[in-house]
Amino acid sequence: MNSIPVGVLGATGIVGQRYVSLLENHPWFRVSYVAASPRSAGKTYAQAVSGRWLMGTEIPPAAASLTVGDANDARAALGKCALVFSALEMDKQALKTLEETYAGEGIPVISNASVHRWTPDVPVLLPEINPHHTEVIRFQQKARGWKKGFIAVKPNCSIQSYMAPVHALNQAGFPAARMIVTTLQAVSGAGYPGVPSFDMIDNVIPFIQGEEEKTETEALKIFGTVEGGVIVNAGGPLISAHCNRVPVSDGHTACVSLEFALPKDKKPSLETIERVWTSFSALPQELALPSAPAHPIILRREPNRPQPARDRDVDKGMAVVVGRLRPCRVFDIRFAALSHNTRRGAALGGILNAELLKAQGFFD
Ligand code: NAP
């Protein structure tokens, strides 16, 4: 029974549209409020996205007739939804303050934006890895005098493909010491209209503003520990990233070389690594959260997989697909990993966070 009313801020953008379409048949949540910039405010949702609806399915009828609110007016959402998904792309300082305003008004914010990823009492959630980080929310609320509202965020889309494989190995006693990560990131990651077609067709762009810094550091917060009401970053692994924009519509690939923080005789064999990955399961699977993939990590053994066009939609676009596992001549192992950037990496990842928070009793 989809009885919990939710709002989508930035509902007209790529990630916002993905939220609206994915929530159409969600068993717990229904979209009751949509908001975007003042350019869209006052129109019906169907009018606001007319000519720029990018999903493969039609606009959900229940959302089409909603009147778009001005996302800058947090009070406009009061009484209309139990939480908001934030998929806004705007001035970073203004967005940081705006998300805090929603939380201060008593509306929980599950954000896709990067502005609060480094706020120490805001969890950066990947529910298969750090579901316990939600415990900082009680401290966050207390420190700011918020009763019902809070902020939780999901990590950058570029890191999702290799985080679960690295975490699974760490949990099995095979921690990584150093990694070199080369990402091949889809154009949808840049929003709409995004990268000009003249720059993207027949081309690769070896630069994405701010992405390498996020790729190198967000993992440390996700692998961190909760101490004294804040998250203290893990000391490793040390990551060096090369982030590239490639002419793929959806699906971020990462090519990873990894060195274990273990003496030679303790390093896992390729067979052991395969076993660790294929048997990996975590709290979202145990709780049977509606958006959780049955198997968080799917291993492909063909020499030419994973590929975005063939593997990005596996299990609702929520599973990470790994392949090309082989020895590395410089570090220990090499592999390729793929995740869907607007599903696992954005909207459905945000929805999974909301499901986890609901299961943990953070909102009614
Ligand atoms: P987008 O397609 O450019 O959409 C931006 C949204 O923000 C639109 O709804 C837009 O409304 C609204 N907006 C813009 N300026 C505003 C303002 N001044 N006040 C209020 N609303 C405003 O961007 P996107 O790719 O969906 O990304 C949304 C967020 O998710 C960003 O923070 C991004 O970093 C993050 N993210 C994106 C991806 C991805 O794969 N694309 C993955 C992970 C995280 P109008 O339509 O009315 O202009």
Coordinates of C-alpha atoms and ligand atoms in Angstrom, one line a residue:
M1 CA 0.0 0.0 0.0
N2 CA 1.8 3.2 -1.2
S3 CA 0.5 5.4 1.6
I4 CA 3.5 7.6 2.4
P5 CA 3.3 10.9 0.5
V6 CA 6.7 12.1 -0.7
G7 CA 7.9 15.2 -2.5
V8 CA 10.5 15.5 -5.3
L9 CA 12.6 18.8 -5.4
G10 CA 14.1 19.3 -8.9
A11 CA 11.4 17.0 -10.2
T12 CA 11.8 18.4 -13.8
G13 CA 15.5 17.4 -14.1
I14 CA 17.0 14.1 -15.2
V15 CA 17.2 12.7 -11.7
G16 CA 13.9 14.2 -10.6
Q17 CA 12.1 12.7 -13.6
R18 CA 13.7 9.3 -12.7
Y19 CA 12.3 9.7 -9.2
V20 CA 8.8 10.5 -10.5
S21 CA 8.8 7.6 -12.9
L22 CA 10.3 5.1 -10.4
L23 CA 7.9 6.1 -7.6
E24 CA 4.8 5.5 -9.8
N25 CA 4.4 1.9 -8.6
H26 CA 6.3 2.0 -5.4
P27 CA 4.8 -0.1 -2.6
W28 CA 5.4 2.4 0.2
F29 CA 5.7 5.9 -1.3
R30 CA 3.5 8.0 -3.6
V31 CA 4.5 11.3 -5.2
S32 CA 2.3 14.0 -3.7
Y33 CA 4.4 17.1 -4.3
V34 CA 6.8 18.2 -7.0
A35 CA 8.9 21.4 -7.1
A36 CA 11.6 22.9 -9.3
S37 CA 12.9 26.4 -10.2
P38 CA 10.7 29.5 -10.4
R39 CA 10.8 28.9 -14.2
S40 CA 8.6 25.8 -13.8
A41 CA 6.6 26.8 -10.7
G42 CA 2.9 27.3 -11.2
K43 CA 2.7 25.0 -14.3
T44 CA 1.3 21.5 -14.1
Y45 CA 4.1 18.8 -14.0
A46 CA 3.1 17.7 -17.5
Q47 CA 3.5 21.3 -18.9
A48 CA 6.8 21.8 -17.0
V49 CA 8.5 18.7 -18.6
S50 CA 6.8 19.1 -22.0
G51 CA 9.4 18.5 -24.7
R52 CA 12.1 17.4 -22.2
W53 CA 10.6 14.2 -20.7
L54 CA 13.5 11.8 -21.0
M55 CA 12.2 8.6 -19.4
G56 CA 11.4 5.6 -21.5
T57 CA 7.9 5.4 -20.0
E58 CA 5.0 8.0 -20.1
I59 CA 4.7 10.6 -17.4
P60 CA 2.8 8.9 -14.5
P61 CA -0.8 10.3 -14.7
A62 CA -0.9 11.0 -11.0
A63 CA 2.1 13.2 -11.2
A64 CA 1.2 14.9 -14.6
S65 CA -1.6 16.9 -13.0
L66 CA 0.3 18.1 -9.9
T67 CA 1.1 21.8 -9.8
V68 CA 4.9 22.4 -9.6
G69 CA 5.9 24.4 -6.6
D70 CA 8.9 26.7 -6.2
A71 CA 11.6 24.5 -4.5
N72 CA 13.1 27.6 -2.9
D73 CA 9.9 27.9 -0.7
A74 CA 10.3 25.1 1.8
R75 CA 7.1 26.1 3.6
A76 CA 5.1 25.3 0.5
A77 CA 5.8 21.6 1.0
L78 CA 4.5 21.6 4.6
G79 CA 1.6 19.3 5.1
K80 CA 2.0 17.9 1.5
C81 CA 4.6 15.2 2.1
A82 CA 6.3 13.2 4.8
L83 CA 9.8 13.7 3.2
V84 CA 11.5 15.2 0.2
F85 CA 14.0 13.7 -2.3
S86 CA 16.3 16.6 -3.3
A87 CA 17.4 16.4 -6.9
L88 CA 18.2 20.1 -7.3
E89 CA 21.1 21.5 -9.3
M90 CA 21.7 25.1 -8.2
D91 CA 24.1 27.4 -6.4
K92 CA 25.9 25.2 -3.9
Q93 CA 25.7 27.5 -0.9
A94 CA 22.0 28.3 -1.6
L95 CA 21.2 24.6 -1.9
K96 CA 23.0 23.8 1.4
T97 CA 21.0 26.4 3.2
L98 CA 17.8 25.3 1.4
E99 CA 18.1 21.7 2.4
E100 CA 18.7 22.8 6.0
T101 CA 15.6 25.0 5.8
Y102 CA 13.4 22.0 4.8
A103 CA 14.9 19.9 7.6
G104 CA 14.3 22.8 10.0
E105 CA 10.6 22.9 8.9
G106 CA 10.3 19.3 10.0
I107 CA 10.7 17.7 6.5
P108 CA 13.3 14.9 6.2
V109 CA 15.6 15.5 3.2
I110 CA 17.1 12.6 1.2
S111 CA 19.5 14.4 -1.1
N112 CA 21.3 13.6 -4.3
A113 CA 23.3 16.7 -4.2
S114 CA 26.9 16.9 -3.0
V115 CA 26.6 19.9 -0.8
H116 CA 26.1 18.0 2.5
R117 CA 28.4 15.1 1.8
W118 CA 31.2 16.6 4.0
T119 CA 28.9 17.8 6.8
P120 CA 30.3 15.5 9.6
D121 CA 26.9 14.7 11.1
V122 CA 25.2 14.0 7.8
P123 CA 25.4 10.3 6.7
V124 CA 26.5 9.5 3.2
L125 CA 24.5 6.3 2.8
L126 CA 25.1 3.2 0.7
P127 CA 22.7 0.9 2.5
E128 CA 24.7 -2.3 1.7
I129 CA 27.8 -0.8 3.3
N130 CA 27.1 1.7 6.1
P131 CA 23.4 1.4 7.2
H132 CA 24.6 2.0 10.8
H133 CA 25.7 5.6 9.9
T134 CA 22.1 6.6 10.2
E135 CA 22.7 6.7 14.0
V136 CA 24.3 10.2 13.5
I137 CA 20.9 11.5 12.5
R138 CA 19.7 11.6 16.2
F139 CA 22.8 13.7 17.0
Q140 CA 22.2 15.9 13.9
Q141 CA 18.7 16.6 15.1
K142 CA 19.7 17.3 18.6
A143 CA 22.6 19.7 17.7
R144 CA 20.3 21.7 15.4
G145 CA 17.1 21.6 17.4
W146 CA 15.3 19.7 14.6
K147 CA 12.5 17.4 15.8
K148 CA 11.3 15.5 12.7
G149 CA 13.5 16.9 10.0
F150 CA 17.0 15.7 9.1
I151 CA 19.3 15.4 6.1
A152 CA 20.8 12.1 4.7
V153 CA 22.6 12.0 1.4
K154 CA 23.7 9.5 -1.1
P155 CA 27.2 9.4 -2.5
N156 CA 28.5 10.5 -5.9
C157 CA 27.3 8.3 -8.8
S158 CA 30.8 7.6 -10.0
I159 CA 31.9 5.6 -7.0
Q160 CA 28.9 3.3 -6.7
S161 CA 30.2 0.7 -9.1
Y162 CA 33.3 -0.3 -7.1
M163 CA 32.3 0.5 -3.5
A164 CA 30.3 -2.8 -2.9
P165 CA 33.1 -5.0 -4.4
V166 CA 35.8 -3.3 -2.3
H167 CA 33.6 -3.4 0.8
A168 CA 32.8 -7.1 0.3
L169 CA 36.5 -7.9 0.1
N170 CA 37.3 -5.7 3.2
Q171 CA 34.5 -7.5 5.2
A172 CA 35.9 -10.9 4.2
G173 CA 39.3 -9.9 5.6
F174 CA 40.9 -8.6 2.4
P175 CA 41.2 -4.8 2.8
A176 CA 42.5 -2.6 0.0
A177 CA 45.5 -0.4 0.6
R178 CA 45.7 1.5 -2.7
M179 CA 43.5 1.7 -5.8
I180 CA 43.8 3.4 -9.2
V181 CA 40.3 4.0 -10.7
T182 CA 39.6 5.1 -14.2
T183 CA 35.9 6.0 -14.7
L184 CA 34.0 6.1 -18.0
Q185 CA 31.0 8.2 -17.1
A186 CA 27.7 8.5 -19.1
V187 CA 26.4 11.8 -20.4
S188 CA 23.2 11.6 -18.3
G189 CA 25.5 12.2 -15.3
A190 CA 25.8 15.8 -16.4
G191 CA 22.1 16.5 -16.2
Y192 CA 19.9 17.9 -19.0
P193 CA 20.8 19.3 -21.5
G194 CA 24.3 18.5 -20.1
V195 CA 27.3 18.3 -22.4
P196 CA 26.9 19.9 -25.8
S197 CA 26.5 17.2 -28.5
F198 CA 29.4 18.8 -30.5
D199 CA 31.7 18.0 -27.6
M200 CA 30.4 14.5 -27.0
I201 CA 29.8 12.8 -30.3
D202 CA 32.8 10.8 -31.5
N203 CA 34.7 12.0 -28.4
V204 CA 36.0 11.3 -24.9
I205 CA 36.4 14.2 -22.4
P206 CA 39.1 13.5 -19.8
F207 CA 37.8 16.0 -17.3
I208 CA 34.6 16.2 -15.1
Q209 CA 34.6 19.2 -12.8
G210 CA 35.1 18.1 -9.1
E211 CA 34.6 14.4 -9.9
E212 CA 38.1 13.1 -9.2
E213 CA 38.2 14.8 -5.7
K214 CA 34.8 13.2 -4.9
T215 CA 35.8 9.8 -6.2
E216 CA 39.0 9.9 -4.1
T217 CA 37.5 11.0 -0.8
E218 CA 33.8 10.1 -0.5
A219 CA 34.7 6.4 0.0
L220 CA 36.6 7.3 3.1
K221 CA 33.5 8.8 4.8
I222 CA 31.4 5.8 3.7
F223 CA 34.0 3.4 5.2
G224 CA 34.3 5.6 8.3
T225 CA 33.1 5.0 11.8
V226 CA 30.6 6.9 14.0
E227 CA 32.3 8.5 17.0
G228 CA 30.8 11.1 19.3
G229 CA 27.8 11.8 17.0
V230 CA 29.8 12.4 13.8
I231 CA 31.4 10.3 11.1
V232 CA 35.2 9.9 11.3
N233 CA 36.7 9.1 8.0
A234 CA 38.5 5.8 7.4
G235 CA 42.3 6.1 6.9
G236 CA 42.2 4.2 3.5
P237 CA 42.2 3.0 0.9
L238 CA 44.3 5.6 -0.9
I239 CA 42.6 6.2 -4.3
S240 CA 43.9 7.9 -7.4
A241 CA 41.1 8.6 -9.9
H242 CA 40.9 9.5 -13.6
C243 CA 37.3 10.6 -14.5
N244 CA 36.3 10.7 -18.1
R245 CA 33.0 11.6 -19.9
V246 CA 32.2 9.1 -22.7
P247 CA 29.3 9.0 -25.3
V248 CA 27.2 6.5 -23.3
S249 CA 23.6 7.5 -22.4
D250 CA 23.4 5.8 -18.9
G251 CA 25.8 3.7 -16.9
H252 CA 29.1 4.6 -15.3
T253 CA 32.0 2.1 -15.7
A254 CA 35.1 2.0 -13.5
C255 CA 38.3 0.2 -14.4
V256 CA 40.0 -0.5 -11.1
S257 CA 43.6 -1.7 -10.2
L258 CA 43.7 -2.7 -6.5
E259 CA 46.5 -3.5 -4.1
F260 CA 45.6 -5.4 -0.9
A261 CA 46.9 -4.2 2.5
L262 CA 48.1 -7.7 3.2
P263 CA 51.4 -9.7 3.1
K264 CA 51.8 -11.7 -0.1
D265 CA 50.8 -15.1 1.5
K266 CA 47.6 -13.6 2.8
K267 CA 46.3 -12.1 -0.4
P268 CA 43.1 -13.8 -1.8
S269 CA 43.1 -15.9 -5.0
L270 CA 40.9 -14.8 -7.9
E271 CA 38.6 -17.8 -7.1
T272 CA 38.3 -16.5 -3.5
I273 CA 37.5 -13.0 -4.7
E274 CA 34.8 -14.4 -7.0
R275 CA 33.3 -16.3 -4.1
V276 CA 33.3 -13.2 -1.9
W277 CA 31.6 -11.1 -4.5
T278 CA 28.9 -13.6 -5.6
S279 CA 28.0 -14.5 -2.0
F280 CA 27.8 -10.9 -0.8
S281 CA 24.5 -9.8 0.8
A282 CA 23.7 -7.1 3.3
L283 CA 21.0 -5.5 5.4
P284 CA 18.8 -4.2 2.5
Q285 CA 18.6 -7.8 1.3
E286 CA 17.9 -9.1 4.8
L287 CA 15.1 -6.5 5.3
A288 CA 13.8 -7.2 1.8
L289 CA 13.6 -3.5 1.1
P290 CA 11.5 -3.0 -2.1
S291 CA 14.3 -1.4 -4.1
A292 CA 17.2 -3.6 -2.9
P293 CA 18.7 -5.9 -5.6
A294 CA 18.4 -9.6 -4.8
H295 CA 22.2 -9.8 -5.4
P296 CA 24.1 -6.5 -4.9
I297 CA 27.1 -7.8 -6.9
I298 CA 26.7 -9.7 -10.2
L299 CA 29.8 -11.3 -11.6
R300 CA 30.1 -11.7 -15.4
R301 CA 32.8 -14.1 -16.5
E302 CA 32.7 -13.3 -20.3
P303 CA 35.9 -11.5 -21.3
N304 CA 34.0 -8.5 -22.7
R305 CA 31.6 -7.7 -19.9
P306 CA 30.3 -5.6 -18.2
Q307 CA 29.0 -3.3 -20.9
P308 CA 26.6 -0.3 -20.2
A309 CA 24.2 -1.2 -23.0
R310 CA 23.9 -4.8 -21.9
D311 CA 24.3 -4.7 -18.1
R312 CA 23.2 -1.4 -16.6
D313 CA 19.5 -2.4 -16.1
V314 CA 20.2 -5.6 -14.2
D315 CA 17.9 -6.0 -11.2
K316 CA 16.1 -2.6 -11.7
G317 CA 19.5 -1.0 -12.4
M318 CA 20.4 -1.5 -8.7
A319 CA 23.0 -4.3 -8.9
V320 CA 26.7 -3.6 -9.6
V321 CA 28.0 -5.7 -12.4
V322 CA 31.7 -6.7 -12.2
G323 CA 33.9 -8.5 -14.6
R324 CA 37.3 -8.8 -16.2
L325 CA 38.8 -9.9 -12.9
R326 CA 42.5 -10.7 -13.5
P327 CA 45.9 -10.2 -11.9
C328 CA 47.5 -6.8 -12.1
R329 CA 51.2 -6.5 -13.0
V330 CA 51.6 -3.4 -10.8
F331 CA 49.1 -3.9 -8.0
D332 CA 47.4 -7.2 -7.1
I333 CA 44.1 -7.4 -9.1
R334 CA 42.3 -5.6 -11.9
F335 CA 38.6 -5.5 -12.6
A336 CA 35.8 -3.5 -14.4
A337 CA 32.6 -2.5 -12.6
L338 CA 29.4 -0.9 -13.8
S339 CA 26.5 0.8 -12.2
H340 CA 23.5 2.7 -13.5
N341 CA 24.1 6.3 -12.6
T342 CA 20.5 7.6 -12.5
R343 CA 19.1 4.5 -10.9
R344 CA 21.6 3.0 -8.3
G345 CA 23.7 6.2 -8.6
A346 CA 20.9 8.6 -8.1
A347 CA 17.1 8.2 -7.8
L348 CA 16.7 4.5 -6.9
G349 CA 19.7 4.8 -4.6
G350 CA 17.9 7.7 -2.9
I351 CA 14.7 5.7 -2.7
L352 CA 16.6 2.7 -1.2
N353 CA 18.0 5.2 1.4
A354 CA 14.4 6.3 2.2
E355 CA 13.3 2.7 2.6
L356 CA 16.2 2.0 5.0
L357 CA 15.3 5.1 7.1
K358 CA 11.7 4.1 7.1
A359 CA 12.6 0.5 8.2
Q360 CA 14.8 2.0 11.0
G361 CA 11.9 4.2 12.2
F362 CA 13.2 7.7 11.2
F363 CA 9.8 8.8 9.8
D364 CA 6.2 7.8 10.0
Ligands
NAP1 P1 19.3 18.7 -14.0 O1 18.8 17.7 -15.0 O2 20.0 19.9 -14.4 O3 18.0 19.2 -13.1 C1 18.1 20.3 -12.2 C2 16.8 20.5 -11.4 O4 17.0 21.6 -10.5 C3 15.6 21.0 -12.3 O5 14.4 20.5 -11.7 C4 15.6 22.5 -12.2 O6 14.3 23.1 -12.3 C5 16.0 22.6 -10.7 N1 16.6 24.0 -10.5 C6 17.6 24.6 -11.2 N2 17.9 25.8 -10.7 C7 17.1 26.0 -9.7 C8 16.8 27.0 -8.7 N3 17.6 28.2 -8.8 N4 15.9 26.9 -7.8 C9 15.2 25.8 -7.7 N5 15.3 24.7 -8.6 C10 16.3 24.8 -9.5 O7 20.2 18.0 -12.9 P2 20.3 16.4 -12.5 O8 21.3 15.7 -13.4 O9 18.9 15.9 -12.5 O10 21.0 16.5 -11.1 C11 20.2 16.8 -9.9 C12 21.1 16.7 -8.7 O11 21.5 15.3 -8.6 C13 22.4 17.4 -8.8 O12 22.7 17.9 -7.5 C14 23.4 16.4 -9.2 O13 24.7 16.7 -8.8 C15 22.9 15.1 -8.6 N6 23.2 13.9 -9.2 C16 23.0 13.7 -10.5 C17 23.3 12.4 -11.1 C18 23.1 12.1 -12.6 O14 23.4 11.0 -13.0 N7 22.5 13.0 -13.4 C19 23.8 11.4 -10.3 C20 24.0 11.6 -8.9 C21 23.7 12.9 -8.4 P3 13.9 23.7 -13.8 O15 13.6 22.5 -14.7 O16 12.6 24.4 -13.5 O17 15.0 24.5 -14.3

